[in-house]
Coordinates of C-alpha atoms and ligand atoms in Angstrom, one line a residue:
M145 CA 45.9 -74.5 43.2
T146 CA 43.9 -72.0 41.7
E147 CA 42.6 -73.3 38.2
I148 CA 43.3 -71.1 35.2
L149 CA 40.1 -71.2 32.9
A150 CA 41.3 -69.8 29.3
P151 CA 38.6 -69.0 26.4
A152 CA 38.7 -71.0 23.7
G153 CA 36.9 -69.6 20.9
N154 CA 37.6 -72.4 18.3
F155 CA 39.6 -75.7 18.3
E156 CA 43.1 -74.1 17.6
K157 CA 42.3 -71.7 20.6
L158 CA 41.4 -74.2 23.0
K159 CA 44.5 -76.2 22.2
T160 CA 46.5 -73.3 22.4
A161 CA 45.3 -72.5 25.6
I162 CA 46.1 -76.3 26.9
N163 CA 49.2 -76.0 25.8
F164 CA 50.2 -72.8 27.4
G165 CA 49.1 -73.9 30.7
A166 CA 45.3 -73.5 31.1
D167 CA 43.5 -76.0 33.5
A168 CA 40.7 -75.5 31.9
V169 CA 38.9 -73.9 28.8
Y170 CA 35.5 -72.5 28.4
A171 CA 33.7 -72.6 24.7
A172 CA 30.2 -72.5 23.2
G173 CA 28.9 -74.8 20.6
R174 CA 27.3 -72.9 17.7
S175 CA 24.2 -71.8 19.2
F176 CA 23.0 -70.4 22.8
G177 CA 26.6 -69.1 24.2
L178 CA 27.0 -65.2 24.3
R179 CA 29.6 -65.0 21.7
A180 CA 27.8 -65.6 18.5
K181 CA 30.4 -63.7 16.2
S182 CA 32.9 -65.9 17.4
S183 CA 33.4 -69.2 15.3
N184 CA 32.7 -71.3 18.2
L185 CA 32.6 -75.0 18.1
S186 CA 30.5 -77.6 16.1
Q187 CA 29.4 -80.8 17.7
T188 CA 31.8 -82.8 16.1
E189 CA 34.4 -80.4 17.0
L190 CA 32.9 -80.2 20.6
S191 CA 33.3 -84.0 21.0
A192 CA 36.6 -83.7 19.9
A193 CA 37.6 -80.9 22.5
V194 CA 36.2 -82.6 25.1
Q195 CA 38.2 -86.0 24.4
F196 CA 41.4 -83.5 23.7
C197 CA 41.0 -81.9 27.3
H198 CA 40.3 -85.1 28.9
S199 CA 43.1 -86.7 27.5
H200 CA 45.3 -83.9 28.9
Q201 CA 43.6 -84.1 32.4
K202 CA 42.1 -80.8 31.9
K203 CA 38.4 -79.8 32.1
I204 CA 36.3 -78.0 29.9
Y205 CA 33.0 -75.7 30.5
I206 CA 30.4 -74.9 27.8
T207 CA 28.4 -71.9 27.7
V208 CA 24.7 -71.8 27.5
N209 CA 24.4 -68.6 28.7
I210 CA 21.8 -66.6 26.7
F211 CA 19.0 -65.3 27.9
A212 CA 16.5 -67.4 26.1
H213 CA 12.8 -66.5 24.6
N214 CA 10.4 -68.7 23.9
S215 CA 11.7 -69.4 20.6
D216 CA 15.0 -70.9 21.9
L217 CA 13.6 -73.5 24.0
Q218 CA 12.3 -75.8 21.3
K219 CA 16.2 -76.8 20.5
L220 CA 17.9 -76.9 23.7
P221 CA 16.4 -80.5 24.8
S222 CA 18.5 -82.4 22.1
Y223 CA 21.6 -80.0 22.5
L224 CA 21.8 -80.5 26.6
Q225 CA 21.4 -84.3 26.2
F226 CA 24.6 -84.0 23.8
L227 CA 26.4 -82.0 25.9
N228 CA 25.5 -84.9 28.7
E229 CA 26.7 -87.7 26.6
I230 CA 30.0 -86.5 25.4
K231 CA 30.6 -85.4 29.2
V232 CA 31.7 -81.7 29.3
D233 CA 32.6 -80.9 32.6
A234 CA 30.1 -77.8 33.7
L235 CA 27.8 -76.0 31.6
I236 CA 28.0 -72.2 32.1
I237 CA 24.1 -71.2 32.7
S238 CA 22.4 -67.7 33.4
D239 CA 18.7 -68.2 32.9
P240 CA 16.7 -69.7 35.7
G241 CA 14.8 -71.7 32.6
I242 CA 17.9 -72.8 31.2
F243 CA 19.1 -74.0 34.6
L244 CA 16.0 -76.0 35.0
M245 CA 16.1 -77.4 31.6
A246 CA 19.7 -78.5 32.1
Q247 CA 18.6 -80.5 35.1
Q248 CA 16.2 -82.5 33.2
Y249 CA 18.1 -83.4 30.4
A250 CA 21.8 -82.9 31.2
P251 CA 21.9 -84.5 34.8
D252 CA 25.2 -85.6 35.1
I253 CA 26.8 -82.1 34.2
P254 CA 27.5 -79.8 37.1
I255 CA 26.0 -76.2 36.4
H256 CA 27.9 -72.8 36.9
I257 CA 26.3 -69.8 37.2
S258 CA 27.0 -67.6 34.6
T259 CA 28.4 -64.0 35.5
Q260 CA 25.8 -62.9 33.1
A261 CA 23.4 -64.1 36.2
N262 CA 25.1 -61.2 38.4
V263 CA 25.5 -62.7 41.5
T264 CA 26.2 -60.0 43.7
S265 CA 25.7 -60.9 47.4
Y266 CA 26.3 -64.3 49.6
K267 CA 22.2 -64.6 49.6
A268 CA 22.2 -64.8 46.0
V269 CA 25.4 -67.5 46.0
E270 CA 23.0 -69.4 48.7
F271 CA 20.3 -69.5 46.3
W272 CA 21.8 -70.9 43.4
Q273 CA 23.7 -73.6 45.8
R274 CA 20.4 -74.5 47.3
Q275 CA 19.2 -74.9 43.5
G276 CA 22.3 -77.4 42.6
A277 CA 24.8 -75.2 41.6
K278 CA 28.5 -76.3 41.7
R279 CA 30.2 -73.1 41.0
I280 CA 29.4 -69.0 41.0
I281 CA 30.9 -67.2 38.8
L282 CA 30.7 -64.0 40.5
A283 CA 29.7 -60.7 38.9
R284 CA 32.6 -58.3 37.8
E285 CA 31.0 -55.7 40.0
L286 CA 32.2 -56.6 43.4
T287 CA 34.9 -55.5 45.7
F288 CA 37.4 -58.1 47.0
A289 CA 35.9 -57.1 50.5
E290 CA 32.7 -58.6 49.1
I291 CA 34.2 -62.0 47.8
L292 CA 36.1 -62.3 50.7
T293 CA 32.7 -62.5 52.6
I294 CA 31.0 -64.3 49.9
R295 CA 33.8 -67.2 50.3
E296 CA 33.5 -66.8 54.1
K297 CA 29.7 -67.1 54.1
C298 CA 29.6 -69.6 51.4
P299 CA 33.0 -71.9 52.3
E300 CA 31.2 -75.1 50.6
I301 CA 30.6 -73.8 46.7
E302 CA 33.1 -73.1 44.1
L303 CA 33.8 -69.5 43.3
E304 CA 35.2 -68.1 40.2
M305 CA 36.1 -64.8 39.2
F306 CA 37.1 -62.7 36.1
V307 CA 40.6 -61.5 36.5
H308 CA 41.4 -60.2 32.9
G309 CA 40.0 -59.0 29.6
A310 CA 37.0 -56.5 28.3
M311 CA 34.3 -55.2 30.4
C312 CA 30.5 -53.9 30.2
M313 CA 29.6 -50.3 31.3
A314 CA 26.5 -52.0 32.3
Y315 CA 26.3 -55.1 34.8
S316 CA 27.9 -57.4 32.7
G317 CA 25.6 -57.9 29.5
R318 CA 22.6 -56.4 31.0
C319 CA 22.5 -53.7 28.1
L320 CA 20.2 -53.0 25.6
L321 CA 22.8 -50.5 23.6
S322 CA 23.2 -53.4 20.8
A323 CA 19.7 -54.5 20.6
F324 CA 18.8 -50.4 20.5
F325 CA 21.1 -49.2 17.4
N326 CA 21.8 -53.0 15.6
R327 CA 19.3 -54.8 16.5
R328 CA 21.8 -57.2 17.8
D329 CA 20.4 -58.4 21.2
A330 CA 23.7 -58.7 23.6
N331 CA 21.9 -61.1 25.7
R332 CA 21.3 -63.8 23.2
G333 CA 25.7 -63.5 22.3
N334 CA 25.3 -60.6 19.4
C335 CA 26.2 -57.6 21.0
S336 CA 28.4 -55.3 18.7
Q337 CA 29.8 -53.1 21.0
P338 CA 28.2 -49.5 20.6
C339 CA 29.4 -49.0 24.1
R340 CA 33.2 -48.1 22.2
W341 CA 31.6 -45.8 19.7
Q342 CA 32.0 -41.9 19.6
Y343 CA 28.7 -40.0 20.3
E344 CA 27.6 -36.8 18.5
L345 CA 23.7 -35.4 18.9
I346 CA 21.6 -34.4 16.1
E347 CA 18.6 -32.2 16.3
K348 CA 15.6 -33.5 14.3
Q349 CA 14.9 -30.5 12.5
R350 CA 18.4 -29.9 11.3
P351 CA 20.0 -33.6 10.0
D352 CA 22.9 -31.8 8.7
Q353 CA 24.3 -30.2 11.5
R354 CA 25.9 -32.1 14.0
F355 CA 26.9 -31.2 17.5
F356 CA 29.6 -32.5 19.1
V357 CA 29.1 -33.5 22.8
E358 CA 32.2 -32.4 23.9
E359 CA 33.8 -33.5 27.3
D360 CA 37.2 -32.5 26.3
E361 CA 39.3 -32.0 22.9
K362 CA 39.7 -35.8 22.5
G363 CA 36.3 -36.6 22.2
T364 CA 33.4 -38.4 24.0
Y365 CA 33.0 -42.1 24.9
L366 CA 30.1 -42.1 27.0
F367 CA 30.3 -46.0 27.7
N368 CA 33.7 -47.0 27.4
S369 CA 35.1 -49.5 29.8
K370 CA 38.9 -50.1 30.1
D371 CA 40.0 -53.5 30.2
L372 CA 39.9 -55.5 33.4
C373 CA 43.2 -56.5 35.1
L374 CA 43.9 -58.4 38.4
F375 CA 47.2 -59.4 37.2
D376 CA 49.0 -57.6 40.6
Q377 CA 46.1 -59.1 43.0
I378 CA 46.7 -62.5 42.1
K379 CA 48.0 -63.6 45.2
K380 CA 45.5 -62.1 47.5
I381 CA 42.9 -63.8 45.0
K382 CA 45.0 -67.0 46.0
T383 CA 45.1 -66.7 49.5
A384 CA 41.3 -66.1 49.4
G385 CA 40.7 -69.6 48.4
I386 CA 38.9 -68.4 45.2
D387 CA 38.7 -71.7 42.9
S388 CA 38.8 -70.6 39.5
I389 CA 40.1 -67.5 37.8
K390 CA 39.0 -66.9 34.3
I391 CA 40.4 -65.0 31.5
E392 CA 38.1 -62.9 29.2
G393 CA 38.2 -63.4 25.2
R394 CA 36.5 -66.0 22.9
M395 CA 36.8 -63.3 19.9
K396 CA 40.6 -62.9 20.4
S397 CA 43.2 -64.6 18.8
A398 CA 45.1 -67.6 19.9
Y399 CA 48.3 -65.6 20.3
Y400 CA 46.2 -63.6 23.0
T401 CA 44.7 -66.5 24.8
A402 CA 48.6 -68.0 24.9
V403 CA 50.3 -64.8 26.2
L404 CA 47.8 -64.2 28.9
T405 CA 47.4 -67.8 30.0
R406 CA 51.4 -68.4 30.3
A407 CA 51.1 -64.9 32.2
Y408 CA 48.4 -65.9 34.9
K409 CA 49.6 -69.5 35.2
N410 CA 52.9 -68.2 36.2
A411 CA 51.0 -65.4 38.6
I412 CA 49.4 -68.5 40.4
T413 CA 52.3 -70.8 40.5
F414 CA 54.7 -68.4 41.6
A415 CA 52.7 -66.0 43.7
D416 CA 54.7 -65.8 46.4
Q417 CA 58.2 -65.3 44.3
P418 CA 57.5 -61.7 42.8
E419 CA 61.0 -61.6 41.0
K420 CA 59.7 -64.8 39.1
I421 CA 56.4 -62.9 37.6
A422 CA 57.6 -59.5 37.2
V423 CA 58.7 -60.7 33.1
F424 CA 54.7 -61.4 32.9
R425 CA 53.7 -58.1 34.0
D426 CA 55.2 -56.8 31.0
E427 CA 53.7 -59.7 28.5
L428 CA 50.2 -58.1 29.6
K429 CA 51.3 -55.0 27.4
K430 CA 52.3 -57.5 24.3
V431 CA 48.8 -58.5 23.6
S432 CA 46.2 -56.2 22.1
H433 CA 44.1 -54.6 24.9
R434 CA 42.5 -51.2 25.7
K435 CA 43.8 -49.4 29.0
Y436 CA 43.8 -51.5 32.0
T437 CA 41.9 -51.0 35.6
E438 CA 41.4 -53.1 38.4
G439 CA 38.2 -52.6 38.1
F440 CA 35.8 -52.8 41.3
F441 CA 38.6 -54.7 43.4
H442 CA 39.2 -51.9 45.1
R443 CA 35.8 -49.9 45.7
F444 CA 32.6 -49.8 44.1
D445 CA 33.6 -46.8 42.0
A446 CA 33.1 -46.6 38.4
T447 CA 35.2 -43.4 37.9
D448 CA 38.5 -45.4 36.8
T449 CA 36.7 -48.1 35.1
Q450 CA 36.0 -46.3 32.1
N451 CA 38.2 -44.4 29.3
H452 CA 36.4 -41.4 27.8
E453 CA 39.2 -40.3 25.8
E454 CA 39.3 -43.1 22.8
S455 CA 38.2 -46.9 22.4
S456 CA 41.2 -48.0 20.1
Y457 CA 42.9 -51.1 21.2
I458 CA 46.9 -50.3 22.1
R459 CA 49.0 -52.8 20.2
N460 CA 52.2 -53.0 20.6
Y461 CA 52.9 -56.5 19.4
Q462 CA 51.6 -58.5 15.8
Y463 CA 50.8 -62.1 15.8
L464 CA 52.6 -63.4 12.8
G465 CA 51.7 -66.8 13.0
K466 CA 52.3 -70.5 14.6
I467 CA 55.3 -73.3 14.5
V468 CA 53.8 -76.0 12.6
K469 CA 57.2 -78.4 12.6
V470 CA 60.8 -78.3 12.8
K471 CA 62.9 -80.6 10.8
N472 CA 66.3 -80.4 9.8
K473 CA 67.0 -77.2 11.6
L474 CA 64.2 -75.6 9.0
V475 CA 61.0 -74.5 11.1
L476 CA 57.6 -74.5 9.0
I477 CA 55.4 -71.7 9.8
D478 CA 51.6 -70.8 9.3
V479 CA 51.7 -67.1 8.4
L480 CA 49.0 -65.1 9.6
A481 CA 50.5 -61.5 9.1
K482 CA 53.7 -60.0 6.6
F483 CA 57.1 -60.1 8.0
S484 CA 60.3 -59.4 5.8
L485 CA 64.3 -60.0 5.8
G486 CA 65.7 -57.6 8.2
E487 CA 63.0 -57.8 10.8
E488 CA 63.5 -58.5 14.6
I489 CA 60.8 -61.4 15.2
E490 CA 60.3 -63.7 18.4
F491 CA 59.4 -67.5 18.9
I492 CA 57.2 -67.9 22.2
F493 CA 56.7 -71.1 23.9
P494 CA 54.6 -72.6 27.1
D495 CA 57.9 -72.0 28.9
Q496 CA 58.9 -68.2 28.7
K497 CA 62.5 -68.9 29.4
K498 CA 62.7 -70.7 26.0
D499 CA 61.4 -67.6 24.1
I500 CA 63.6 -66.4 21.3
S501 CA 64.2 -63.3 19.2
F502 CA 66.4 -63.0 16.0
T503 CA 66.6 -61.3 13.1
V504 CA 65.0 -62.5 10.1
Q505 CA 67.9 -63.6 7.2
E506 CA 66.5 -65.9 4.9
I507 CA 63.0 -67.0 4.0
W508 CA 61.4 -69.8 1.9
D509 CA 58.2 -70.4 0.3
A510 CA 56.5 -74.0 0.7
D511 CA 58.3 -74.5 -2.6
G512 CA 61.5 -73.7 -1.4
N513 CA 62.2 -70.6 -3.5
E514 CA 64.2 -67.9 -1.4
I515 CA 61.6 -64.8 -1.1
E516 CA 62.0 -61.3 0.8
F517 CA 58.7 -61.0 2.8
T518 CA 56.1 -63.3 3.8
K519 CA 52.2 -63.5 2.7
P520 CA 49.4 -64.0 5.2
N521 CA 47.7 -67.5 4.9
T522 CA 50.7 -69.1 3.3
Q523 CA 53.4 -71.7 4.5
I524 CA 57.1 -70.6 4.9
Y525 CA 60.4 -72.1 6.3
L526 CA 62.9 -69.9 8.2
K527 CA 66.3 -71.5 9.1
N528 CA 66.8 -72.2 12.8
S529 CA 69.8 -74.1 14.4
Q530 CA 68.9 -73.9 18.0
K531 CA 66.5 -77.1 19.4
L532 CA 62.9 -75.6 20.0
P533 CA 60.4 -76.7 22.0
A534 CA 56.8 -77.6 20.9
F535 CA 53.9 -75.3 20.4
G536 CA 55.7 -72.0 19.3
L537 CA 54.0 -69.0 18.1
V538 CA 55.5 -66.2 16.2
R539 CA 55.4 -62.2 17.0
K540 CA 57.2 -59.2 16.1
K541 CA 57.2 -55.7 18.0
I542 CA 55.5 -53.0 16.1
S543 CA 55.6 -50.1 18.3
Ligands
SF4_791 S1 27.2 -52.5 24.3 FE1 29.1 -52.5 25.6 S2 28.2 -52.6 27.8 FE2 26.5 -53.3 26.1 S3 26.5 -55.4 26.5 FE3 27.8 -55.2 24.7 S4 30.0 -55.0 25.4 FE4 28.2 -54.9 27.3

């Protein structure tokens, strides 16, 4: 069975991913990963995360995929030794220097070559295989035909591919826009995403006059990539013998992780029964996303991968919180966003058939007082007479 690999931007998201069907998660420590703005995991949390995953017979891969400069190298040996000791299941690496150091300081841990290394041909796969890599995370910029050729010519190595999430306008991360505008280096995990901005032109002698660079009346988003979504290609991907499919999004919410992990888990499991996965196609629209594209899957042509009209997210649903416990027909909820009496809300669970929606008729605060609406970062009680499964999240439709 093809592995479902889900993002774990922090410990809570990691647990959510596992509970909602991930076979493996990828996460970072506080350094050397490419999502510096995500809270990531402390060393104590990394140890606990490995134990949690292994106790659920799941795997955890740790990103060490910055392009290291000399100044980064000093702290790497002790960090790699630590990852070796806690027995993470793989290191995700793009930099050949870090690859060498990982072989020296974390010799027991398999190495996966990050998509950041831009592996785009079977010869590049062969190269990394000879160096000792266990898995290649293929470049997002490959067509499916190219992936099939790689699979055929390199049958022994594990192949992983991204199937969902944000994309760069450059070969993943090989981009200096953020370093140029903000002095924040995308290749050391600190991208500020200037590819999503709208651009205008200012002539040096007329600083107060802005010249609109106008593609059309909606503006000009020169570099703005759509989000990848290969949900409808999962059967082909599974049949091709791809070992692992990956969901991007360590900076996204636990809700995002839950909905997408559940959708792709079902898409893989029921790849031959389209009637069983139709409902999850709709679920893909219930997380915050940009317009979807199938990227380079069909052909190497970037025309359809960019959105030149606007860069805002499409948000149809709001994540309201998570169910903490259910006792005596009362549901205790950690609230993240406001909802009020009379609103329609939904509980979602790992098994989508158990999801329920209902109108909120009574709310109590943690002290048992009746209230009319919830406040973020509080706990509240709702009444429920049904038996609820574990690990529920709460959402509402907003448009
Ligand atoms: S600025 Fe955009 S294209 Fe460049 S690395 Fe960041 S996300 Fe990717």
